[in-house]
């Protein structure tokens, strides 16, 4: 549900309606399981103020959920609308969900405390809900980070004759991720660009810095300026300690349709 809502709010639009289809083997349609699902949906409704308007239940050999969020607005923040010298911003923190997925895939095995925290961040990402309502006041272009920061940044610019420069040291991470990296001697670069963050990635004019800071403070929303838009197609740079890194090492998730 949150990954679907993220697409809508990243355009500065409130989620209005939700469709959920549930397919599963017959034995899974128990009263207990259905009650858990209903309670979860109700909990999300309270947080994000949408209406469940329909869906379907179907017998299947495997369990799956198909969720569609839709809404309407007279104005949205589009992609492909960056401008030279725009600041690049991201809401919240990046990287927690990547650790959570690595734990679920049994690639890493940290302490119980870390397991609970990072798995929770993977399944229940912290959306910048509320802050999105003012996005139209300052953002030139925006989208959510689902496939990875670098991958989605490229999609945000698309075919414009522009590029981006991002400073790794400015990318925001949680205190728990800082502690985890230090305790287990891990390189943060391995986890910052894999996706599933569902934060809002946007660009804005330098003139909007004060306004963005004011709204972020009012909404108690973490906002971080991580780079800038530059002239020139495919001249993208990822900077670490004033040195550029090879972007091919930070591809993120690639869809295979």
Short mmCIF file of C-alpha atoms in Angstrom, two decimals:
data_model
loop_
_atom_site.label_atom_id
_atom_site.label_comp_id
_atom_site.label_asym_id
_atom_site.label_seq_id
_atom_site.Cartn_x
_atom_site.Cartn_y
_atom_site.Cartn_z
CA UNK A 1 0.00 0.00 0.00
CA UNK A 2 2.73 2.47 0.93
CA UNK A 3 4.76 1.85 -2.22
CA UNK A 4 1.64 2.62 -4.27
CA UNK A 5 0.78 5.74 -2.24
CA UNK A 6 4.38 6.91 -2.66
CA UNK A 7 3.91 7.27 -6.43
CA UNK A 8 0.97 9.62 -5.91
CA UNK A 9 2.30 11.83 -3.13
CA UNK A 10 5.63 12.28 -4.93
CA UNK A 11 3.66 14.26 -7.51
CA UNK A 12 2.15 16.52 -4.85
CA UNK A 13 -1.22 14.76 -4.88
CA UNK A 14 -3.28 13.22 -2.06
CA UNK A 15 -4.13 9.51 -2.41
CA UNK A 16 -7.90 9.21 -2.73
CA UNK A 17 -8.95 5.69 -3.66
CA UNK A 18 -7.52 2.21 -3.33
CA UNK A 19 -8.24 -1.05 -5.17
CA UNK A 20 -6.91 -4.29 -3.68
CA UNK A 21 -7.03 -7.71 -5.33
CA UNK A 22 -5.99 -10.77 -3.31
CA UNK A 23 -5.17 -14.15 -4.85
CA UNK A 24 -4.30 -17.15 -2.68
CA UNK A 25 -4.73 -20.90 -2.18
CA UNK A 26 -8.05 -21.85 -0.56
CA UNK A 27 -6.46 -22.72 2.78
CA UNK A 28 -5.21 -19.16 3.26
CA UNK A 29 -8.69 -17.59 3.24
CA UNK A 30 -9.10 -18.09 6.97
CA UNK A 31 -10.97 -15.73 9.29
CA UNK A 32 -7.72 -15.00 11.12
CA UNK A 33 -5.82 -14.05 7.96
CA UNK A 34 -8.67 -11.95 6.57
CA UNK A 35 -8.96 -10.11 9.90
CA UNK A 36 -5.21 -9.35 9.82
CA UNK A 37 -5.52 -7.97 6.30
CA UNK A 38 -8.57 -5.85 7.15
CA UNK A 39 -6.91 -4.45 10.29
CA UNK A 40 -3.79 -3.57 8.30
CA UNK A 41 -5.82 -1.75 5.65
CA UNK A 42 -7.75 0.18 8.33
CA UNK A 43 -4.48 1.19 10.01
CA UNK A 44 -3.12 2.53 6.70
CA UNK A 45 -6.38 4.36 6.02
CA UNK A 46 -5.99 6.28 9.29
CA UNK A 47 -2.44 7.27 8.38
CA UNK A 48 -2.97 8.21 4.73
CA UNK A 49 -6.67 9.11 4.47
CA UNK A 50 -7.74 7.06 1.44
CA UNK A 51 -10.93 5.12 0.73
CA UNK A 52 -11.00 1.44 -0.19
CA UNK A 53 -13.41 1.36 -3.14
CA UNK A 54 -13.06 -2.13 -4.53
CA UNK A 55 -10.96 -5.06 -5.61
CA UNK A 56 -11.26 -8.82 -5.93
CA UNK A 57 -10.46 -12.14 -4.23
CA UNK A 58 -9.39 -15.12 -6.34
CA UNK A 59 -8.19 -18.67 -5.74
CA UNK A 60 -4.64 -19.23 -6.94
CA UNK A 61 -1.74 -21.63 -6.47
CA UNK A 62 0.31 -18.76 -5.00
CA UNK A 63 -0.51 -15.78 -2.79
CA UNK A 64 -0.31 -12.27 -4.23
CA UNK A 65 -1.70 -8.79 -3.73
CA UNK A 66 -2.33 -6.28 -6.49
CA UNK A 67 -2.79 -2.74 -5.22
CA UNK A 68 -3.74 0.34 -7.22
CA UNK A 69 -3.93 3.85 -5.78
CA UNK A 70 -5.49 6.60 -7.82
CA UNK A 71 -6.47 10.21 -7.39
CA UNK A 72 -7.05 13.44 -9.28
CA UNK A 73 -5.54 16.91 -9.31
CA UNK A 74 -5.55 20.02 -11.47
CA UNK A 75 -1.78 20.24 -11.11
CA UNK A 76 1.01 17.72 -10.57
CA UNK A 77 4.79 17.97 -10.34
CA UNK A 78 6.03 16.34 -13.54
CA UNK A 79 9.23 14.62 -14.53
CA UNK A 80 11.52 16.06 -17.24
CA UNK A 81 11.23 19.60 -15.91
CA UNK A 82 14.61 20.20 -14.27
CA UNK A 83 16.54 23.40 -14.86
CA UNK A 84 20.25 24.09 -14.90
CA UNK A 85 21.55 24.89 -11.38
CA UNK A 86 18.49 23.39 -9.67
CA UNK A 87 19.19 21.99 -6.22
CA UNK A 88 18.54 18.25 -5.79
CA UNK A 89 16.71 17.21 -2.61
CA UNK A 90 15.60 14.00 -0.95
CA UNK A 91 13.19 13.54 1.95
CA UNK A 92 13.84 11.28 4.94
CA UNK A 93 16.63 8.71 4.96
CA UNK A 94 18.06 6.37 2.35
CA UNK A 95 19.44 2.84 2.72
CA UNK A 96 17.50 1.28 5.62
CA UNK A 97 15.25 -0.78 3.34
CA UNK A 98 18.24 -2.16 1.46
CA UNK A 99 19.64 -3.54 4.71
CA UNK A 100 16.21 -4.99 5.54
CA UNK A 101 16.01 -6.82 2.21
CA UNK A 102 19.54 -8.17 2.62
CA UNK A 103 18.50 -9.58 6.02
CA UNK A 104 15.37 -11.19 4.55
CA UNK A 105 17.49 -12.75 1.79
CA UNK A 106 19.88 -14.02 4.49
CA UNK A 107 22.81 -12.19 2.93
CA UNK A 108 23.63 -10.60 6.29
CA UNK A 109 22.83 -11.60 9.86
CA UNK A 110 23.06 -8.68 12.32
CA UNK A 111 21.79 -8.57 15.91
CA UNK A 112 18.07 -8.93 16.73
CA UNK A 113 17.75 -5.19 17.38
CA UNK A 114 19.03 -4.34 13.91
CA UNK A 115 16.98 -7.10 12.29
CA UNK A 116 13.72 -5.75 13.67
CA UNK A 117 14.50 -2.15 12.75
CA UNK A 118 15.69 -2.69 9.18
CA UNK A 119 13.09 -5.32 8.23
CA UNK A 120 10.40 -2.95 9.53
CA UNK A 121 11.81 -0.15 7.33
CA UNK A 122 11.65 -2.47 4.32
CA UNK A 123 8.03 -3.52 4.89
CA UNK A 124 6.78 -0.17 6.22
CA UNK A 125 8.74 2.70 4.67
CA UNK A 126 8.38 6.16 6.24
CA UNK A 127 6.57 8.25 3.64
CA UNK A 128 6.91 12.04 3.47
CA UNK A 129 3.15 12.29 3.89
CA UNK A 130 1.94 15.81 4.66
CA UNK A 131 5.01 17.45 3.23
CA UNK A 132 3.80 16.41 -0.23
CA UNK A 133 0.89 18.85 -0.02
CA UNK A 134 3.27 21.79 -0.53
CA UNK A 135 5.41 20.18 -3.23
CA UNK A 136 3.80 22.24 -5.99
CA UNK A 137 4.99 25.43 -4.29
CA UNK A 138 8.68 24.79 -4.94
CA UNK A 139 9.48 21.58 -6.85
CA UNK A 140 10.24 21.82 -10.56
CA UNK A 141 10.23 18.05 -10.98
CA UNK A 142 9.83 15.05 -8.68
CA UNK A 143 9.34 11.30 -8.29
CA UNK A 144 9.72 8.68 -5.57
CA UNK A 145 12.85 6.61 -5.02
CA UNK A 146 11.77 3.03 -5.68
CA UNK A 147 14.41 1.54 -8.00
CA UNK A 148 17.39 3.36 -6.48
CA UNK A 149 18.64 6.95 -6.09
CA UNK A 150 20.87 7.02 -9.18
CA UNK A 151 18.52 4.99 -11.34
CA UNK A 152 15.54 7.20 -10.47
CA UNK A 153 17.57 10.40 -10.82
CA UNK A 154 18.27 9.44 -14.43
CA UNK A 155 14.55 8.86 -15.02
CA UNK A 156 13.75 12.22 -13.44
CA UNK A 157 15.93 14.05 -15.97
CA UNK A 158 15.21 11.62 -18.82
CA UNK A 159 16.08 13.12 -22.22
CA UNK A 160 16.72 16.70 -21.15
CA UNK A 161 20.10 18.12 -22.10
CA UNK A 162 21.02 18.11 -18.41
CA UNK A 163 22.91 15.98 -15.91
CA UNK A 164 23.30 15.69 -12.15
CA UNK A 165 26.03 15.87 -9.56
CA UNK A 166 25.37 14.14 -6.23
CA UNK A 167 27.64 14.14 -3.18
CA UNK A 168 27.54 10.75 -1.41
CA UNK A 169 28.54 12.37 1.88
CA UNK A 170 25.35 14.46 1.78
CA UNK A 171 22.97 11.54 1.24
CA UNK A 172 20.96 11.23 4.50
CA UNK A 173 21.06 7.99 6.49
CA UNK A 174 19.49 7.02 9.80
CA UNK A 175 21.36 6.84 13.10
CA UNK A 176 20.73 3.09 13.16
CA UNK A 177 22.37 2.70 9.76
CA UNK A 178 25.36 4.75 10.94
CA UNK A 179 25.72 2.51 13.99
CA UNK A 180 25.30 -0.65 11.91
CA UNK A 181 27.95 0.42 9.37
CA UNK A 182 30.43 1.24 12.11
CA UNK A 183 29.76 -1.89 14.20
CA UNK A 184 30.03 -4.31 11.28
CA UNK A 185 32.63 -2.31 9.33
CA UNK A 186 30.41 -2.02 6.23
CA UNK A 187 30.70 0.40 3.29
CA UNK A 188 27.56 2.59 3.11
CA UNK A 189 27.87 2.91 -0.69
CA UNK A 190 26.69 -0.69 -0.97
CA UNK A 191 23.28 0.18 0.48
CA UNK A 192 22.43 3.73 -0.66
CA UNK A 193 21.44 3.04 -4.26
CA UNK A 194 19.40 -0.18 -4.24
CA UNK A 195 15.90 1.27 -3.93
CA UNK A 196 12.80 0.53 -1.83
CA UNK A 197 13.31 3.83 0.02
CA UNK A 198 10.07 5.48 -1.20
CA UNK A 199 11.30 8.94 -0.34
CA UNK A 200 10.58 11.96 -2.54
CA UNK A 201 13.37 12.97 -4.90
CA UNK A 202 12.90 16.47 -6.30
CA UNK A 203 14.67 19.50 -7.74
CA UNK A 204 14.02 23.16 -7.01
CA UNK A 205 15.46 26.56 -7.78
CA UNK A 206 18.02 28.02 -5.37
CA UNK A 207 15.50 30.81 -4.76
CA UNK A 208 13.24 28.28 -3.02
CA UNK A 209 15.76 27.21 -0.35
CA UNK A 210 14.26 29.32 2.44
CA UNK A 211 10.71 28.25 1.58
CA UNK A 212 11.66 24.56 1.54
CA UNK A 213 13.43 24.85 4.88
CA UNK A 214 10.46 26.68 6.40
CA UNK A 215 7.91 24.10 5.23
CA UNK A 216 10.13 21.19 6.27
CA UNK A 217 10.50 22.68 9.76
CA UNK A 218 6.77 23.28 10.04
CA UNK A 219 6.00 19.69 8.97
CA UNK A 220 8.87 18.21 11.02
CA UNK A 221 10.06 16.58 7.81
CA UNK A 222 13.72 15.76 7.21
CA UNK A 223 14.89 17.31 3.93
CA UNK A 224 18.44 17.14 2.57
CA UNK A 225 20.06 18.92 -0.35
CA UNK A 226 22.33 16.31 -1.96
CA UNK A 227 23.45 17.85 -5.24
CA UNK A 228 22.66 20.01 -8.24
CA UNK A 229 21.55 19.88 -11.86
CA UNK A 230 24.20 20.68 -14.47
CA UNK A 231 24.26 21.39 -18.19
CA UNK A 232 25.07 18.55 -20.56
CA UNK A 233 23.44 15.23 -21.42
CA UNK A 234 24.77 12.10 -19.61
CA UNK A 235 27.53 13.95 -17.77
CA UNK A 236 26.27 12.62 -14.45
CA UNK A 237 28.64 12.60 -11.49
CA UNK A 238 28.64 10.85 -8.13
CA UNK A 239 31.13 12.57 -5.84
CA UNK A 240 32.89 11.16 -2.79
CA UNK A 241 35.50 13.34 -1.05
CA UNK A 242 35.86 15.48 -4.21
CA UNK A 243 36.50 12.39 -6.36
CA UNK A 244 34.08 11.08 -8.97
CA UNK A 245 32.92 7.44 -8.83
CA UNK A 246 31.91 5.08 -11.62
CA UNK A 247 28.12 5.29 -11.89
CA UNK A 248 27.89 1.81 -13.42
CA UNK A 249 28.53 0.42 -9.92
CA UNK A 250 25.30 1.98 -8.61
CA UNK A 251 22.62 0.81 -11.03
CA UNK A 252 19.85 0.01 -8.56
CA UNK A 253 16.94 -2.28 -9.47
CA UNK A 254 16.31 -3.08 -13.12
CA UNK A 255 12.80 -4.17 -14.18
CA UNK A 256 12.67 -7.19 -16.48
CA UNK A 257 9.26 -7.14 -18.15
#
